Short mmCIF file of N, CA, C and O in Angstrom, two decimals:
data_model
loop_
_atom_site.label_atom_id
_atom_site.label_comp_id
_atom_site.label_asym_id
_atom_site.label_seq_id
_atom_site.Cartn_x
_atom_site.Cartn_y
_atom_site.Cartn_z
N MET K 1 -3.36 9.78 -11.74
CA MET K 1 -2.57 10.85 -11.29
C MET K 1 -2.12 10.75 -9.80
O MET K 1 -0.98 10.94 -9.54
N PRO K 2 -2.93 10.38 -8.88
CA PRO K 2 -2.64 10.18 -7.44
C PRO K 2 -1.50 9.05 -7.47
O PRO K 2 -0.61 9.09 -6.63
N VAL K 3 -1.70 7.94 -8.19
CA VAL K 3 -0.75 6.83 -8.29
C VAL K 3 0.67 7.35 -8.53
O VAL K 3 1.64 7.01 -7.82
N VAL K 4 0.66 8.26 -9.44
CA VAL K 4 2.07 8.71 -9.89
C VAL K 4 2.61 9.46 -8.85
O VAL K 4 3.84 9.49 -8.41
N LEU K 5 1.89 10.49 -8.14
CA LEU K 5 2.42 11.43 -7.27
C LEU K 5 2.75 10.57 -5.98
O LEU K 5 3.73 10.91 -5.36
N LEU K 6 1.91 9.85 -5.59
CA LEU K 6 2.16 9.00 -4.30
C LEU K 6 3.40 8.07 -4.57
O LEU K 6 4.20 7.95 -3.70
N SER K 7 3.56 7.44 -5.62
CA SER K 7 4.71 6.61 -5.88
C SER K 7 6.09 7.43 -5.88
O SER K 7 7.15 6.98 -5.55
N LEU K 8 6.08 8.83 -6.32
CA LEU K 8 7.19 9.66 -6.27
C LEU K 8 7.46 10.00 -4.98
O LEU K 8 8.68 10.30 -4.63
N PHE K 9 6.60 10.50 -4.14
CA PHE K 9 6.77 11.16 -2.96
C PHE K 9 6.48 10.27 -1.65
O PHE K 9 6.89 10.77 -0.55
N TRP K 10 6.00 9.01 -1.73
CA TRP K 10 5.73 8.17 -0.55
C TRP K 10 6.40 7.02 -0.80
O TRP K 10 6.07 6.12 -1.48
N ARG K 11 7.49 6.83 0.06
CA ARG K 11 8.21 5.67 0.01
C ARG K 11 7.31 4.28 0.42
O ARG K 11 7.77 3.19 0.07
N ARG K 12 6.35 4.53 1.13
CA ARG K 12 5.48 3.29 1.50
C ARG K 12 4.60 2.71 0.38
O ARG K 12 3.90 1.70 0.58
N MET K 13 4.45 3.57 -0.70
CA MET K 13 3.59 3.15 -1.84
C MET K 13 4.00 1.84 -2.33
O MET K 13 5.36 1.66 -2.74
N THR K 14 3.12 0.97 -2.54
CA THR K 14 3.44 -0.38 -3.14
C THR K 14 2.79 -0.49 -4.59
O THR K 14 1.73 0.19 -4.82
N ALA K 15 3.21 -1.42 -5.32
CA ALA K 15 2.68 -1.64 -6.63
C ALA K 15 1.22 -2.32 -6.49
O ALA K 15 0.27 -1.93 -7.33
N ARG K 16 1.00 -3.25 -5.56
CA ARG K 16 -0.24 -3.66 -5.34
C ARG K 16 -1.22 -2.54 -4.96
O ARG K 16 -2.39 -2.52 -5.48
N ALA K 17 -0.92 -1.56 -4.25
CA ALA K 17 -1.68 -0.33 -3.81
C ALA K 17 -2.05 0.33 -5.17
O ALA K 17 -3.19 0.85 -5.21
N GLY K 18 -0.96 0.63 -5.87
CA GLY K 18 -1.23 1.43 -7.14
C GLY K 18 -2.43 0.67 -8.16
O GLY K 18 -3.22 1.38 -8.62
N ILE K 19 -2.21 -0.66 -8.30
CA ILE K 19 -3.13 -1.37 -9.23
C ILE K 19 -4.49 -1.36 -8.47
O ILE K 19 -5.54 -1.13 -9.15
N SER K 20 -4.65 -1.56 -7.23
CA SER K 20 -5.91 -1.50 -6.49
C SER K 20 -6.58 -0.03 -6.58
O SER K 20 -7.74 -0.09 -6.79
N GLY K 21 -5.62 0.92 -6.47
CA GLY K 21 -6.25 2.36 -6.71
C GLY K 21 -6.89 2.56 -7.96
O GLY K 21 -7.86 3.17 -8.24
N MET K 22 -6.10 2.11 -8.91
CA MET K 22 -6.70 2.26 -10.38
C MET K 22 -7.96 1.43 -10.65
O MET K 22 -8.75 1.95 -11.43
N LEU K 23 -8.17 0.22 -10.13
CA LEU K 23 -9.14 -0.43 -10.17
C LEU K 23 -10.50 0.24 -9.38
O LEU K 23 -11.41 0.08 -9.88
N ALA K 24 -9.95 1.05 -8.41
CA ALA K 24 -11.26 1.72 -7.71
C ALA K 24 -11.59 2.85 -8.52
O ALA K 24 -12.83 3.15 -8.50
N VAL K 25 -10.80 3.51 -9.33
CA VAL K 25 -11.09 4.60 -10.17
C VAL K 25 -12.14 4.07 -11.29
O VAL K 25 -13.06 4.53 -11.46
N MET K 26 -11.59 3.04 -11.92
CA MET K 26 -12.46 2.39 -13.01
C MET K 26 -13.86 1.96 -12.40
O MET K 26 -14.84 2.28 -13.17
N THR K 27 -13.81 1.32 -11.20
CA THR K 27 -15.25 1.00 -10.63
C THR K 27 -15.97 2.31 -10.24
O THR K 27 -17.15 2.33 -10.59
N ALA K 28 -15.34 3.37 -9.73
CA ALA K 28 -16.12 4.58 -9.51
C ALA K 28 -16.73 5.19 -10.69
O ALA K 28 -17.81 5.78 -10.75
N LEU K 29 -15.92 5.33 -11.73
CA LEU K 29 -16.34 5.90 -13.01
C LEU K 29 -17.38 5.00 -13.72
O LEU K 29 -18.35 5.64 -14.20
N TRP K 30 -17.29 3.88 -13.53
CA TRP K 30 -18.31 2.89 -14.23
C TRP K 30 -19.53 3.05 -13.45
O TRP K 30 -20.76 3.17 -13.99
N ALA K 31 -19.54 3.07 -11.98
CA ALA K 31 -20.76 3.25 -11.26
C ALA K 31 -21.46 4.55 -11.50
O ALA K 31 -22.70 4.63 -11.31
N THR K 32 -20.79 5.57 -11.70
CA THR K 32 -21.25 7.00 -11.77
C THR K 32 -21.61 7.34 -13.28
O THR K 32 -22.10 8.40 -13.52
N ASP K 33 -21.07 6.51 -14.14
CA ASP K 33 -20.94 6.91 -15.52
C ASP K 33 -20.34 8.27 -15.79
O ASP K 33 -20.62 9.01 -16.83
N ASN K 34 -19.55 8.70 -15.01
CA ASN K 34 -18.69 10.02 -15.05
C ASN K 34 -19.67 11.13 -15.13
O ASN K 34 -19.43 12.17 -15.55
N ASP K 35 -20.96 10.97 -14.66
CA ASP K 35 -21.86 12.00 -14.56
C ASP K 35 -21.85 12.45 -13.07
O ASP K 35 -21.39 11.78 -12.17
N PRO K 36 -22.41 13.76 -12.78
CA PRO K 36 -22.51 14.30 -11.44
C PRO K 36 -23.37 13.28 -10.62
O PRO K 36 -24.53 12.68 -11.14
N TRP K 37 -22.97 12.95 -9.44
CA TRP K 37 -23.81 12.15 -8.51
C TRP K 37 -24.04 12.93 -7.23
O TRP K 37 -23.05 13.42 -6.55
N HIS K 38 -25.09 13.33 -6.90
CA HIS K 38 -25.59 14.20 -5.79
C HIS K 38 -24.77 15.69 -6.13
O HIS K 38 -24.32 16.11 -4.97
N GLY K 39 -24.69 16.02 -7.04
CA GLY K 39 -23.93 17.40 -7.34
C GLY K 39 -22.39 17.37 -7.44
O GLY K 39 -21.74 18.19 -7.63
N VAL K 40 -21.89 16.10 -7.25
CA VAL K 40 -20.33 15.98 -7.22
C VAL K 40 -19.85 15.23 -8.54
O VAL K 40 -20.46 14.10 -8.83
N ASN K 41 -19.01 15.82 -9.13
CA ASN K 41 -18.40 15.17 -10.53
C ASN K 41 -17.96 13.74 -10.20
O ASN K 41 -17.38 13.58 -9.09
N GLY K 42 -18.13 12.85 -11.15
CA GLY K 42 -17.73 11.45 -11.00
C GLY K 42 -16.27 11.31 -10.86
O GLY K 42 -15.77 10.47 -10.07
N GLY K 43 -15.54 12.17 -11.52
CA GLY K 43 -13.99 12.27 -11.48
C GLY K 43 -13.51 12.60 -10.14
O GLY K 43 -12.52 12.00 -9.52
N ILE K 44 -14.21 13.41 -9.38
CA ILE K 44 -13.93 13.63 -7.93
C ILE K 44 -14.07 12.52 -7.15
O ILE K 44 -13.24 12.28 -6.11
N ILE K 45 -15.19 11.83 -7.31
CA ILE K 45 -15.61 10.55 -6.59
C ILE K 45 -14.50 9.51 -6.70
O ILE K 45 -14.07 9.01 -5.86
N ALA K 46 -14.11 9.36 -8.06
CA ALA K 46 -12.95 8.48 -8.41
C ALA K 46 -11.73 8.83 -7.87
O ALA K 46 -10.82 7.95 -7.44
N LEU K 47 -11.32 10.10 -7.66
CA LEU K 47 -10.12 10.62 -7.33
C LEU K 47 -10.11 10.26 -5.75
O LEU K 47 -9.06 9.70 -5.25
N ALA K 48 -11.14 10.51 -5.16
CA ALA K 48 -11.15 10.16 -3.49
C ALA K 48 -11.17 8.67 -3.32
O ALA K 48 -10.42 8.28 -2.55
N ALA K 49 -11.88 7.83 -4.10
CA ALA K 49 -11.64 6.54 -4.04
C ALA K 49 -10.34 5.94 -4.32
O ALA K 49 -9.91 5.03 -3.61
N ASN K 50 -9.63 6.57 -5.31
CA ASN K 50 -8.26 6.19 -5.49
C ASN K 50 -7.33 6.51 -4.36
O ASN K 50 -6.53 5.63 -3.90
N LEU K 51 -7.49 7.69 -3.73
CA LEU K 51 -6.63 8.01 -2.74
C LEU K 51 -6.87 7.01 -1.49
O LEU K 51 -6.02 6.63 -0.84
N VAL K 52 -8.01 6.80 -1.10
CA VAL K 52 -8.56 6.07 0.03
C VAL K 52 -8.12 4.54 -0.28
O VAL K 52 -7.36 4.04 0.80
N VAL K 53 -8.27 3.91 -1.41
CA VAL K 53 -7.92 2.53 -1.47
C VAL K 53 -6.49 2.43 -1.60
O VAL K 53 -5.83 1.57 -1.10
N THR K 54 -5.77 3.27 -2.28
CA THR K 54 -4.28 3.17 -2.37
C THR K 54 -3.68 3.46 -1.11
O THR K 54 -2.70 2.60 -0.71
N PHE K 55 -4.08 4.27 -0.28
CA PHE K 55 -3.52 4.46 1.19
C PHE K 55 -3.67 3.27 1.92
O PHE K 55 -2.86 2.72 2.51
N ALA K 56 -5.00 2.66 2.03
CA ALA K 56 -5.34 1.59 2.78
C ALA K 56 -4.67 0.29 2.33
O ALA K 56 -4.11 -0.51 3.15
N VAL K 57 -4.47 0.06 1.05
CA VAL K 57 -3.81 -1.18 0.61
C VAL K 57 -2.17 -0.92 1.02
O VAL K 57 -1.55 -1.93 1.39
N SER K 58 -1.85 0.23 0.90
CA SER K 58 -0.17 0.43 1.12
C SER K 58 0.02 0.17 2.58
O SER K 58 1.08 -0.47 2.98
N ARG K 59 -0.84 0.60 3.48
CA ARG K 59 -0.71 0.42 4.83
C ARG K 59 -0.99 -1.07 5.29
O ARG K 59 -0.26 -1.63 6.31
N ALA K 60 -1.74 -1.92 4.51
CA ALA K 60 -2.16 -3.30 4.86
C ALA K 60 -0.96 -4.24 4.25
O ALA K 60 -1.03 -5.40 4.84
N THR K 61 -0.23 -3.78 3.34
CA THR K 61 0.81 -4.69 2.77
C THR K 61 2.17 -4.38 3.39
O THR K 61 2.48 -3.30 3.70
N PRO K 62 3.10 -5.25 3.14
CA PRO K 62 4.46 -4.93 3.76
C PRO K 62 5.08 -3.87 2.84
O PRO K 62 4.92 -3.70 1.65
N ALA K 63 5.94 -3.08 3.44
CA ALA K 63 6.55 -1.99 2.69
C ALA K 63 7.56 -2.42 1.69
O ALA K 63 8.11 -3.49 1.95
N PRO K 64 7.63 -1.79 0.72
CA PRO K 64 8.74 -2.28 -0.18
C PRO K 64 10.11 -2.02 0.24
O PRO K 64 10.31 -1.07 1.13
N ASN K 65 11.01 -2.99 0.00
CA ASN K 65 12.45 -2.91 0.60
C ASN K 65 12.40 -3.30 2.02
O ASN K 65 13.33 -2.85 2.68
N ALA K 66 11.34 -3.63 2.59
CA ALA K 66 11.30 -3.94 4.04
C ALA K 66 12.05 -5.24 4.30
O ALA K 66 12.08 -6.15 3.52
N PRO K 67 12.80 -5.26 5.42
CA PRO K 67 13.52 -6.56 5.69
C PRO K 67 12.73 -7.66 6.07
O PRO K 67 11.54 -7.27 6.56
N ALA K 68 13.03 -8.78 5.57
CA ALA K 68 12.13 -10.09 6.02
C ALA K 68 12.25 -10.25 7.43
O ALA K 68 13.14 -9.99 8.05
N PRO K 69 10.98 -10.70 7.95
CA PRO K 69 11.07 -10.90 9.34
C PRO K 69 11.99 -12.02 9.80
O PRO K 69 12.14 -12.99 9.13
N GLN K 70 12.66 -11.89 10.84
CA GLN K 70 13.80 -12.81 11.24
C GLN K 70 13.10 -13.72 12.32
O GLN K 70 12.44 -13.50 13.16
N ARG K 71 13.60 -14.90 12.19
CA ARG K 71 13.21 -16.02 13.00
C ARG K 71 14.04 -15.97 14.33
O ARG K 71 15.16 -15.60 14.25
N PRO K 72 13.39 -16.16 15.39
CA PRO K 72 14.23 -16.02 16.59
C PRO K 72 15.26 -17.31 16.69
O PRO K 72 14.93 -18.26 16.35
N THR K 73 16.41 -16.88 17.17
CA THR K 73 17.41 -17.94 17.20
C THR K 73 17.76 -18.20 18.79
O THR K 73 17.40 -17.31 19.62
N ALA K 74 18.25 -19.42 18.90
CA ALA K 74 18.57 -19.86 20.31
C ALA K 74 19.78 -19.16 20.77
O ALA K 74 20.72 -18.78 19.95
N PRO K 75 19.79 -18.88 21.96
CA PRO K 75 21.06 -18.17 22.55
C PRO K 75 22.32 -18.95 22.27
O PRO K 75 22.20 -20.19 22.50
N ALA K 76 23.35 -18.33 22.14
CA ALA K 76 24.64 -19.00 21.91
C ALA K 76 25.06 -19.60 23.19
O ALA K 76 24.98 -18.91 24.11
N THR K 77 25.72 -20.76 23.13
CA THR K 77 26.00 -21.37 24.42
C THR K 77 27.61 -21.16 24.50
O THR K 77 28.18 -21.21 23.33
N SER K 78 28.03 -20.83 25.67
CA SER K 78 29.50 -20.34 25.70
C SER K 78 30.20 -21.78 26.22
O SER K 78 29.71 -22.39 27.25
N THR K 79 31.32 -21.85 25.86
CA THR K 79 32.17 -23.14 26.40
C THR K 79 33.25 -22.50 27.25
O THR K 79 34.24 -23.24 27.65
N ALA K 80 33.31 -21.28 27.43
CA ALA K 80 34.34 -20.52 28.39
C ALA K 80 34.26 -21.14 29.77
O ALA K 80 33.18 -21.14 30.38
N GLY K 81 35.38 -21.51 30.39
CA GLY K 81 35.42 -21.88 31.69
C GLY K 81 35.19 -23.47 31.91
O GLY K 81 35.03 -23.97 32.94
N VAL K 82 34.84 -24.09 30.84
CA VAL K 82 34.62 -25.49 30.84
C VAL K 82 35.92 -26.19 30.58
O VAL K 82 36.62 -26.01 29.56
N LYS K 83 36.42 -27.14 31.43
CA LYS K 83 37.61 -27.90 31.27
C LYS K 83 37.33 -29.16 30.54
O LYS K 83 36.37 -29.91 30.64
N GLU K 84 38.14 -29.32 29.41
CA GLU K 84 38.07 -30.64 28.74
C GLU K 84 38.87 -31.75 29.34
O GLU K 84 39.83 -31.52 29.83
N SER K 85 38.21 -32.88 29.24
CA SER K 85 38.90 -34.02 29.88
C SER K 85 39.33 -35.06 29.04
O SER K 85 39.10 -35.16 27.88
#
Protein backbone atom coordinates (compact mmCIF):
# COMPACT_ATOMS: atom_id res chain seq x y z
CA MET A 1 0.00 0.00 0.00
CA PRO A 2 2.73 2.58 0.77
CA VAL A 3 4.30 1.97 -2.65
CA VAL A 4 1.02 2.80 -4.37
CA LEU A 5 0.44 5.94 -2.32
CA LEU A 6 4.00 7.17 -2.63
CA SER A 7 4.03 6.59 -6.38
CA LEU A 8 0.82 8.60 -6.75
CA PHE A 9 1.73 11.55 -4.56
CA TRP A 10 5.55 11.76 -4.56
CA ARG A 11 7.24 12.55 -7.86
CA ARG A 12 10.63 11.46 -6.52
CA MET A 13 9.45 7.84 -6.12
CA THR A 14 11.35 5.42 -8.39
CA ALA A 15 10.57 1.90 -9.56
CA ARG A 16 13.76 0.62 -7.97
CA ALA A 17 12.61 2.06 -4.63
CA GLY A 18 9.19 0.43 -4.95
CA ILE A 19 10.70 -2.98 -5.61
CA SER A 20 13.15 -2.55 -2.73
CA GLY A 21 10.31 -1.56 -0.41
CA MET A 22 8.30 -4.65 -1.36
CA LEU A 23 11.34 -6.84 -0.73
CA ALA A 24 11.70 -5.19 2.70
CA VAL A 25 8.07 -6.08 3.47
CA MET A 26 8.57 -9.70 2.48
CA THR A 27 11.73 -9.88 4.58
CA ALA A 28 10.09 -8.30 7.62
CA LEU A 29 7.05 -10.58 7.42
CA TRP A 30 9.29 -13.62 6.98
CA ALA A 31 11.47 -12.60 9.93
CA THR A 32 8.52 -12.04 12.27
CA ASP A 33 6.27 -14.78 10.84
CA ASN A 34 3.60 -12.05 10.93
CA ASP A 35 3.40 -12.61 14.68
CA PRO A 36 3.69 -9.90 17.31
CA TRP A 37 7.30 -9.01 18.01
CA HIS A 38 7.82 -7.29 21.37
CA GLY A 39 4.11 -6.50 21.36
CA VAL A 40 4.09 -4.94 17.88
CA ASN A 41 2.25 -6.65 15.03
CA GLY A 42 4.53 -7.90 12.24
CA GLY A 43 2.49 -5.98 9.66
CA ILE A 44 3.28 -2.67 11.37
CA ILE A 45 6.97 -3.55 11.38
CA ALA A 46 6.76 -4.43 7.67
CA LEU A 47 4.96 -1.14 6.93
CA ALA A 48 7.67 0.84 8.70
CA ALA A 49 10.40 -1.10 6.88
CA ASN A 50 8.69 -0.43 3.57
CA LEU A 51 8.49 3.32 4.16
CA VAL A 52 12.09 3.61 5.36
CA VAL A 53 13.59 1.52 2.55
CA THR A 54 11.45 3.13 -0.17
CA PHE A 55 12.35 6.63 1.00
CA ALA A 56 16.06 5.81 1.33
CA VAL A 57 16.34 4.16 -2.10
CA SER A 58 14.36 6.96 -3.77
CA ARG A 59 16.73 9.54 -2.35
CA ALA A 60 19.82 7.49 -3.27
CA THR A 61 18.87 6.97 -6.93
CA PRO A 62 18.45 9.64 -9.63
CA ALA A 63 15.01 11.17 -9.85
CA PRO A 64 12.79 9.89 -12.65
CA ASN A 65 12.72 12.24 -15.64
CA ALA A 66 15.79 14.01 -14.31
CA PRO A 67 17.93 15.57 -16.97
CA ALA A 68 21.16 13.75 -17.66
CA PRO A 69 24.26 15.41 -16.26
CA GLN A 70 25.82 17.69 -18.83
CA ARG A 71 29.50 17.56 -19.69
CA PRO A 72 31.27 20.89 -19.37
CA THR A 73 32.01 22.44 -22.71
CA ALA A 74 34.92 24.64 -23.72
CA PRO A 75 34.10 28.31 -24.00
CA ALA A 76 33.28 29.41 -27.52
CA THR A 77 36.05 31.35 -29.21
CA SER A 78 35.11 34.56 -30.89
CA THR A 79 36.56 35.65 -34.21
CA ALA A 80 35.16 39.18 -33.96
CA GLY A 81 37.79 41.82 -34.48
CA VAL A 82 40.27 39.45 -36.13
CA LYS A 83 41.35 40.52 -39.61
CA GLU A 84 41.80 37.85 -42.22
CA SER A 85 44.85 38.19 -44.42
